[in-house]
CSV table of C-alpha atoms and ligand atoms in Angstrom, one decimal:
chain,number,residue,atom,x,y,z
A,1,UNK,CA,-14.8,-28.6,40.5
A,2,UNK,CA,-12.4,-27.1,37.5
A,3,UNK,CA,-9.1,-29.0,36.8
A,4,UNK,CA,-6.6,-26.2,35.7
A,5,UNK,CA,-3.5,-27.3,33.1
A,6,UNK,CA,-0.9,-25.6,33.7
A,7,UNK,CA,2.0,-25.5,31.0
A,8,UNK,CA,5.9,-24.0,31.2
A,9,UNK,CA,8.0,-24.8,28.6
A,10,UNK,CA,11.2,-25.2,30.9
A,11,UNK,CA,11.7,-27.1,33.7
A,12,UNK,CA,12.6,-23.7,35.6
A,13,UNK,CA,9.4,-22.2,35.2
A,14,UNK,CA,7.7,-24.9,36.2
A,15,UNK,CA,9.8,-25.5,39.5
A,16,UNK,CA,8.1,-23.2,41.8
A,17,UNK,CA,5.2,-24.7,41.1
A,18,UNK,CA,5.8,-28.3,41.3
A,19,UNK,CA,7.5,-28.2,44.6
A,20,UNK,CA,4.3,-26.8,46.0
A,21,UNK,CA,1.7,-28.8,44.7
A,22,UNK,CA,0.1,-31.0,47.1
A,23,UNK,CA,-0.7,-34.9,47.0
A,24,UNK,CA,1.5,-35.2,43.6
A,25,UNK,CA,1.1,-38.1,41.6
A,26,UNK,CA,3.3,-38.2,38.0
A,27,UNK,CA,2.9,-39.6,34.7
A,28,UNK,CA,4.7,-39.9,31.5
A,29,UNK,CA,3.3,-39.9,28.3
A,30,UNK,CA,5.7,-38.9,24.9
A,31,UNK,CA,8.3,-38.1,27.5
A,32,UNK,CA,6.6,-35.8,29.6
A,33,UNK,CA,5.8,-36.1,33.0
A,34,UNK,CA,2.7,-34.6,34.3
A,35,UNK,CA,2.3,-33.8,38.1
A,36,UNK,CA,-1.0,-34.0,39.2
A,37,UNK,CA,-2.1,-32.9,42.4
A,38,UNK,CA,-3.4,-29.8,44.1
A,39,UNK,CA,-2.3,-26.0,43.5
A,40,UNK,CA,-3.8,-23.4,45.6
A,41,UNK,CA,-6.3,-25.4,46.3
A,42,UNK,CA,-7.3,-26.2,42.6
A,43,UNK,CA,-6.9,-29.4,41.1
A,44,UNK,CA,-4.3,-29.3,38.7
A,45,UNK,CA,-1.8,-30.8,36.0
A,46,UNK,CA,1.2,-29.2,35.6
A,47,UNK,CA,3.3,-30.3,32.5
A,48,UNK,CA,7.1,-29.3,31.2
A,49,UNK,CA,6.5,-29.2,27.4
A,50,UNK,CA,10.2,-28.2,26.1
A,51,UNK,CA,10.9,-25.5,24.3
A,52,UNK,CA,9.0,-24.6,20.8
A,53,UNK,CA,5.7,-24.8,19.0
A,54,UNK,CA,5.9,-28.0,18.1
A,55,UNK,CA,6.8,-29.3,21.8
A,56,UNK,CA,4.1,-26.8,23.5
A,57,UNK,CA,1.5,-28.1,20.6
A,58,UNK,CA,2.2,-31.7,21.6
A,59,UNK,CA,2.1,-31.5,25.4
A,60,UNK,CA,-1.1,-29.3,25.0
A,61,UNK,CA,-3.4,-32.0,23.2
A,62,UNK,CA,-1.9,-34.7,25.7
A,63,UNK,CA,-3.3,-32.7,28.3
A,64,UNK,CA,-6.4,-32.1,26.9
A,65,UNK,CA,-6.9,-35.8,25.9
A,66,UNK,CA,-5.4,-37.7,28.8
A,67,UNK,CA,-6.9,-35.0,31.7
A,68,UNK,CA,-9.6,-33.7,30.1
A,69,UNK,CA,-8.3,-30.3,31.5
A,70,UNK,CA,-11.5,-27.3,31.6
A,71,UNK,CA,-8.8,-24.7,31.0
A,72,UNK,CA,-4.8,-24.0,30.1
A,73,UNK,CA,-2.8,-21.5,31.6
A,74,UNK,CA,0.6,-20.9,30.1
A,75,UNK,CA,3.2,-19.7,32.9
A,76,UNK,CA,7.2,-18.7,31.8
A,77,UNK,CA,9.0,-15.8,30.6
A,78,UNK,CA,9.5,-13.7,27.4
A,79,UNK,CA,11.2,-10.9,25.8
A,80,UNK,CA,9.5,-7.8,25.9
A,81,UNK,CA,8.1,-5.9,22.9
A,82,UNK,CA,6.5,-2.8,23.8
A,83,UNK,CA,7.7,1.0,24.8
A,84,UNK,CA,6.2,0.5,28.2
A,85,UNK,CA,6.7,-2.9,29.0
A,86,UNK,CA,10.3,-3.2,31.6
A,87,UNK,CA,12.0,-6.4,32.2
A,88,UNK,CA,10.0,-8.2,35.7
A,89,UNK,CA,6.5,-6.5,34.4
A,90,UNK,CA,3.6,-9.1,33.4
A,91,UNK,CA,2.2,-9.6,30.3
A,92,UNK,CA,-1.4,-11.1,30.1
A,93,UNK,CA,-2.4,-11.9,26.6
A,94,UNK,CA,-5.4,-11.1,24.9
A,95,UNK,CA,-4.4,-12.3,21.4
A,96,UNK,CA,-1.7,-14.7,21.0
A,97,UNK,CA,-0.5,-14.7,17.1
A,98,UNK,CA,2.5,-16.6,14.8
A,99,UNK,CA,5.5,-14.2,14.1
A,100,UNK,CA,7.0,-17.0,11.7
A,101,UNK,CA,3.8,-17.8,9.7
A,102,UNK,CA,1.8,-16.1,7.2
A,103,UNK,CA,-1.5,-15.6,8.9
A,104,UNK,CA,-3.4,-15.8,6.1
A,105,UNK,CA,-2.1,-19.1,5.1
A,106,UNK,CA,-2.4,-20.3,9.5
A,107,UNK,CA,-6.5,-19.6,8.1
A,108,UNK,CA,-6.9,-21.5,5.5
A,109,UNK,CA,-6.7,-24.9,8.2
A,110,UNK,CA,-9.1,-25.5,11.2
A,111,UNK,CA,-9.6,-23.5,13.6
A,112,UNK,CA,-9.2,-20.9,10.7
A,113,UNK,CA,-8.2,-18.6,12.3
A,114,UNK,CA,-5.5,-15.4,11.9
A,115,UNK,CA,-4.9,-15.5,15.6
A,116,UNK,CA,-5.8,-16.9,18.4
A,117,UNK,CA,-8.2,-15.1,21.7
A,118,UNK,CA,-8.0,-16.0,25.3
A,119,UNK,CA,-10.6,-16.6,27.8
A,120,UNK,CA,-11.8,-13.2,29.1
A,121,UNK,CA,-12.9,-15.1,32.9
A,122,UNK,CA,-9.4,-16.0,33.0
A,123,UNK,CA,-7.8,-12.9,31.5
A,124,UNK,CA,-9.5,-10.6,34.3
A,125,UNK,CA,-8.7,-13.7,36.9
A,126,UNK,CA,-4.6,-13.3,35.8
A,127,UNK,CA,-5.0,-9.1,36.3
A,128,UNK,CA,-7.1,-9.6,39.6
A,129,UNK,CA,-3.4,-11.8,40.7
A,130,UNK,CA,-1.0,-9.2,39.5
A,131,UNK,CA,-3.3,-5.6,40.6
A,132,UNK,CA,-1.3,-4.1,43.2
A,133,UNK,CA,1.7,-6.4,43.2
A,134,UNK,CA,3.3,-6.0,39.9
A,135,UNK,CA,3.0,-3.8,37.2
A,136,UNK,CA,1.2,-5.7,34.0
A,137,UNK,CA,0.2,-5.3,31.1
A,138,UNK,CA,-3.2,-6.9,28.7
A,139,UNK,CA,-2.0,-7.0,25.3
A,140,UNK,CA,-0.8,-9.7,22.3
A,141,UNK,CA,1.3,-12.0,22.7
A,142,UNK,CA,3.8,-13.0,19.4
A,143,UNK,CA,5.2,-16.7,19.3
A,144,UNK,CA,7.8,-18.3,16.6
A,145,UNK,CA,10.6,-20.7,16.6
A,146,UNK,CA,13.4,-18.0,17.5
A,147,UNK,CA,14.9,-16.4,20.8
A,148,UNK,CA,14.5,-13.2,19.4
A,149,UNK,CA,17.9,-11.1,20.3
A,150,UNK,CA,18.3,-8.9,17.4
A,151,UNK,CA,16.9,-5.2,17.1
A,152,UNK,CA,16.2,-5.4,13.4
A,153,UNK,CA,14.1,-8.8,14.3
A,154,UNK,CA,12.4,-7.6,16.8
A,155,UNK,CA,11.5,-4.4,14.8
A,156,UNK,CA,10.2,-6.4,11.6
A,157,UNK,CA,8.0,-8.7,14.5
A,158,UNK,CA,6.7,-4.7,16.2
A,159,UNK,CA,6.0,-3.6,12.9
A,160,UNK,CA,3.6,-6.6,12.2
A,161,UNK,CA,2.2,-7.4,15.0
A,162,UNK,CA,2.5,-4.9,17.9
A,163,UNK,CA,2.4,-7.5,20.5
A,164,UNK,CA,3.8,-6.9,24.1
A,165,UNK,CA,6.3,-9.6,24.0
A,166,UNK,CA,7.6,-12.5,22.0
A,167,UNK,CA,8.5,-16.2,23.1
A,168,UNK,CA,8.4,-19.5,21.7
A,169,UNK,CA,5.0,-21.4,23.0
A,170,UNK,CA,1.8,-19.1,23.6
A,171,UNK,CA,0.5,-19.4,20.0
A,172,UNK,CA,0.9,-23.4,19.8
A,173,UNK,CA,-0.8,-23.6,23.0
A,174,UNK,CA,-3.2,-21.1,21.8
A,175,UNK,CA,-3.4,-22.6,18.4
A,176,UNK,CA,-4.1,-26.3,20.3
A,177,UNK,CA,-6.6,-25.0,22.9
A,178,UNK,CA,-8.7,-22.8,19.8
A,179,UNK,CA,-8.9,-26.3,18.0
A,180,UNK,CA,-10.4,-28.6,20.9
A,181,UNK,CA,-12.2,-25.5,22.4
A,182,UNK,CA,-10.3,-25.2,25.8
A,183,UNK,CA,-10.1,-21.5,27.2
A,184,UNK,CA,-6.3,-20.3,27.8
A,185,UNK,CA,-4.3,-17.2,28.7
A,186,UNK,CA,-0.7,-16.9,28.4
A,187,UNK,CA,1.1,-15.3,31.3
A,188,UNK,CA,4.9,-14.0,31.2
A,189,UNK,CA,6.8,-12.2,32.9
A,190,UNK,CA,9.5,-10.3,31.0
A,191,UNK,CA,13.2,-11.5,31.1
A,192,UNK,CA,15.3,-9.3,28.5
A,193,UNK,CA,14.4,-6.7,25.5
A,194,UNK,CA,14.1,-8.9,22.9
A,195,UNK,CA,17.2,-7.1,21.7
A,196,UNK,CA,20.8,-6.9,21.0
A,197,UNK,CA,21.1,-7.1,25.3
A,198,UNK,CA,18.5,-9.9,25.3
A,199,UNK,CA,21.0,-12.9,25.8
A,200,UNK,CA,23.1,-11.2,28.9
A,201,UNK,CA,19.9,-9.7,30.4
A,202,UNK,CA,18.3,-13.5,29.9
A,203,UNK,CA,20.9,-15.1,31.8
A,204,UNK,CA,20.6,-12.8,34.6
A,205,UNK,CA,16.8,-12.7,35.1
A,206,UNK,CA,15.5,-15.8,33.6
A,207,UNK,CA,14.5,-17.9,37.2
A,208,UNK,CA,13.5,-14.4,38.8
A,209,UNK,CA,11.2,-13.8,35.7
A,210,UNK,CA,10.1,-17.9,36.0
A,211,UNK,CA,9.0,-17.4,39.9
A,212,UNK,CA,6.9,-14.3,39.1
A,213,UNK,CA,5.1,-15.8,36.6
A,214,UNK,CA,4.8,-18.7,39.1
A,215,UNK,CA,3.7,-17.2,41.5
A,216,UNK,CA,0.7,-15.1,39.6
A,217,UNK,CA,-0.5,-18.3,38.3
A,218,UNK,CA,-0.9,-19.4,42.1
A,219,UNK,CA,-1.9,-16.4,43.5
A,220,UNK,CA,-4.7,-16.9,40.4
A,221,UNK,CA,-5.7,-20.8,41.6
A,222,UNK,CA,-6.1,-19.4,45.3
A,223,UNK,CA,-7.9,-16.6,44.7
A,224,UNK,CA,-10.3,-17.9,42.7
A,225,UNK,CA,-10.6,-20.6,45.5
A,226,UNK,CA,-11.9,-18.0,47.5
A,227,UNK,CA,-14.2,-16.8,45.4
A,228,UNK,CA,-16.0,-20.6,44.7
B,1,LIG,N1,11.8,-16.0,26.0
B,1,LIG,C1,12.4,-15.1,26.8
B,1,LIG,N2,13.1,-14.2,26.1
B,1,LIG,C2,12.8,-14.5,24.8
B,1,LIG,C3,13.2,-13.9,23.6
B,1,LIG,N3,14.0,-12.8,23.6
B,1,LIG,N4,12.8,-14.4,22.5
B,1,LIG,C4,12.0,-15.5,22.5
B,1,LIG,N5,11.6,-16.1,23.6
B,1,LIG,C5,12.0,-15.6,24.8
């Protein structure tokens, strides 16, 4: 059977989670605790990385050397970056790219690559979770060191990339995954605009943005449970 790593970048989206996971054992290595144990069904490790690339980058090849994990899925929130996309919808990535590097330089080192692709099993598996219980979107996903809370940012980041939302992990989890060959997907549910409003609206929908994330990520372990 599969054993699913499961990453969140703050304790409070990976709360949910942890309190239901079954037969939980914990260990620590470079300071983060992994909870191992069984989500959904699934056997899983679910890790808190911190926040940032470097942090997500770290946690990711710990997980991939110490659990020999088959698959990553990135649950937590993001701003959102797209006409149609409205704070509590979904965003599933396809592509997951840097917003603070040049890509062209990101390909001149292994994996060389511009950007990174997620696993189309596990893309469809995430949209099969959200179909008919939230409204989500299939898109790219932009990451950099920077809460993005500035219109003229966030219009530089639209203009290069056209992603569906921007936070501060998916590509160094991407970027980690691409270089030991581990298929991901990035899922996040939108907190705030990415704007000039993004701190308030943050504040006020941050842990409801976390648990819906957290809960398509489960809803995505038991379903495919029932499919095996
Ligand atoms: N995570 C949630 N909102 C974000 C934003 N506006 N910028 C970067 N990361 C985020």
């Amino acid at each position: 059977m599969r054993l699913v790593g499961i990453i969140g970048a703050m304790g409070l989206e990976i709360e949910r989670l942890c309190e239901r996971m079954e037969n939980r054992s914990e260990s620590v290595f470079a300071g983060r605790t992994f909870y191992a144990g069984k989500l959904g069904g699934v056997d899983t490790v679910l890790v808190c990385s911190g926040i940032g690339k470097v942090n997500a980058a770290v946690t990711t090849q710990l997980l991939i050397d110490h659990f020999s994990v088959d698959e990553i899925i990135n649950t937590g929130i993001a701003g959102g970056a797209h006409p149609e996309i409205r704070v509590r919808d979904v965003v599933i990535s396809d592509t997951v790219a840097y917003h603070d590097m040049d890509p062209r330089i990101l390909a001149l080192s292994y994996p060389n690559l511009r950007e990174f692709t997620a696993d189309p099993a596990l893309i469809k598996e995430a949209a099969q979770a959200c179909e008919g219980k939230v409204r989500y979107r299939i898109g790219r996903v932009a990451t950099g060191d920077q809460f993005v809370s500035d219109s003229r940012v966030k219009a530089d980041i639209v203009s290069r990339l056209s992603p569906c939302c921007v936070e501060m992990e998916g590509g160094a989890i991407a970027h980690a995954c691409a270089a030991n060959g581990v298929p991901f997907v990035i899922i996040r549910c939108i907190s705030d605009n990415a704007d000039d409003s993004a701190e308030m609206d943050y504040d006020t929908f941050e842990q409801l943005a976390a648990d819906d994330a957290a809960e398509i990520v489960e809803r995505m372990l038991r379903e495919e449970r029932i499919r095996d």
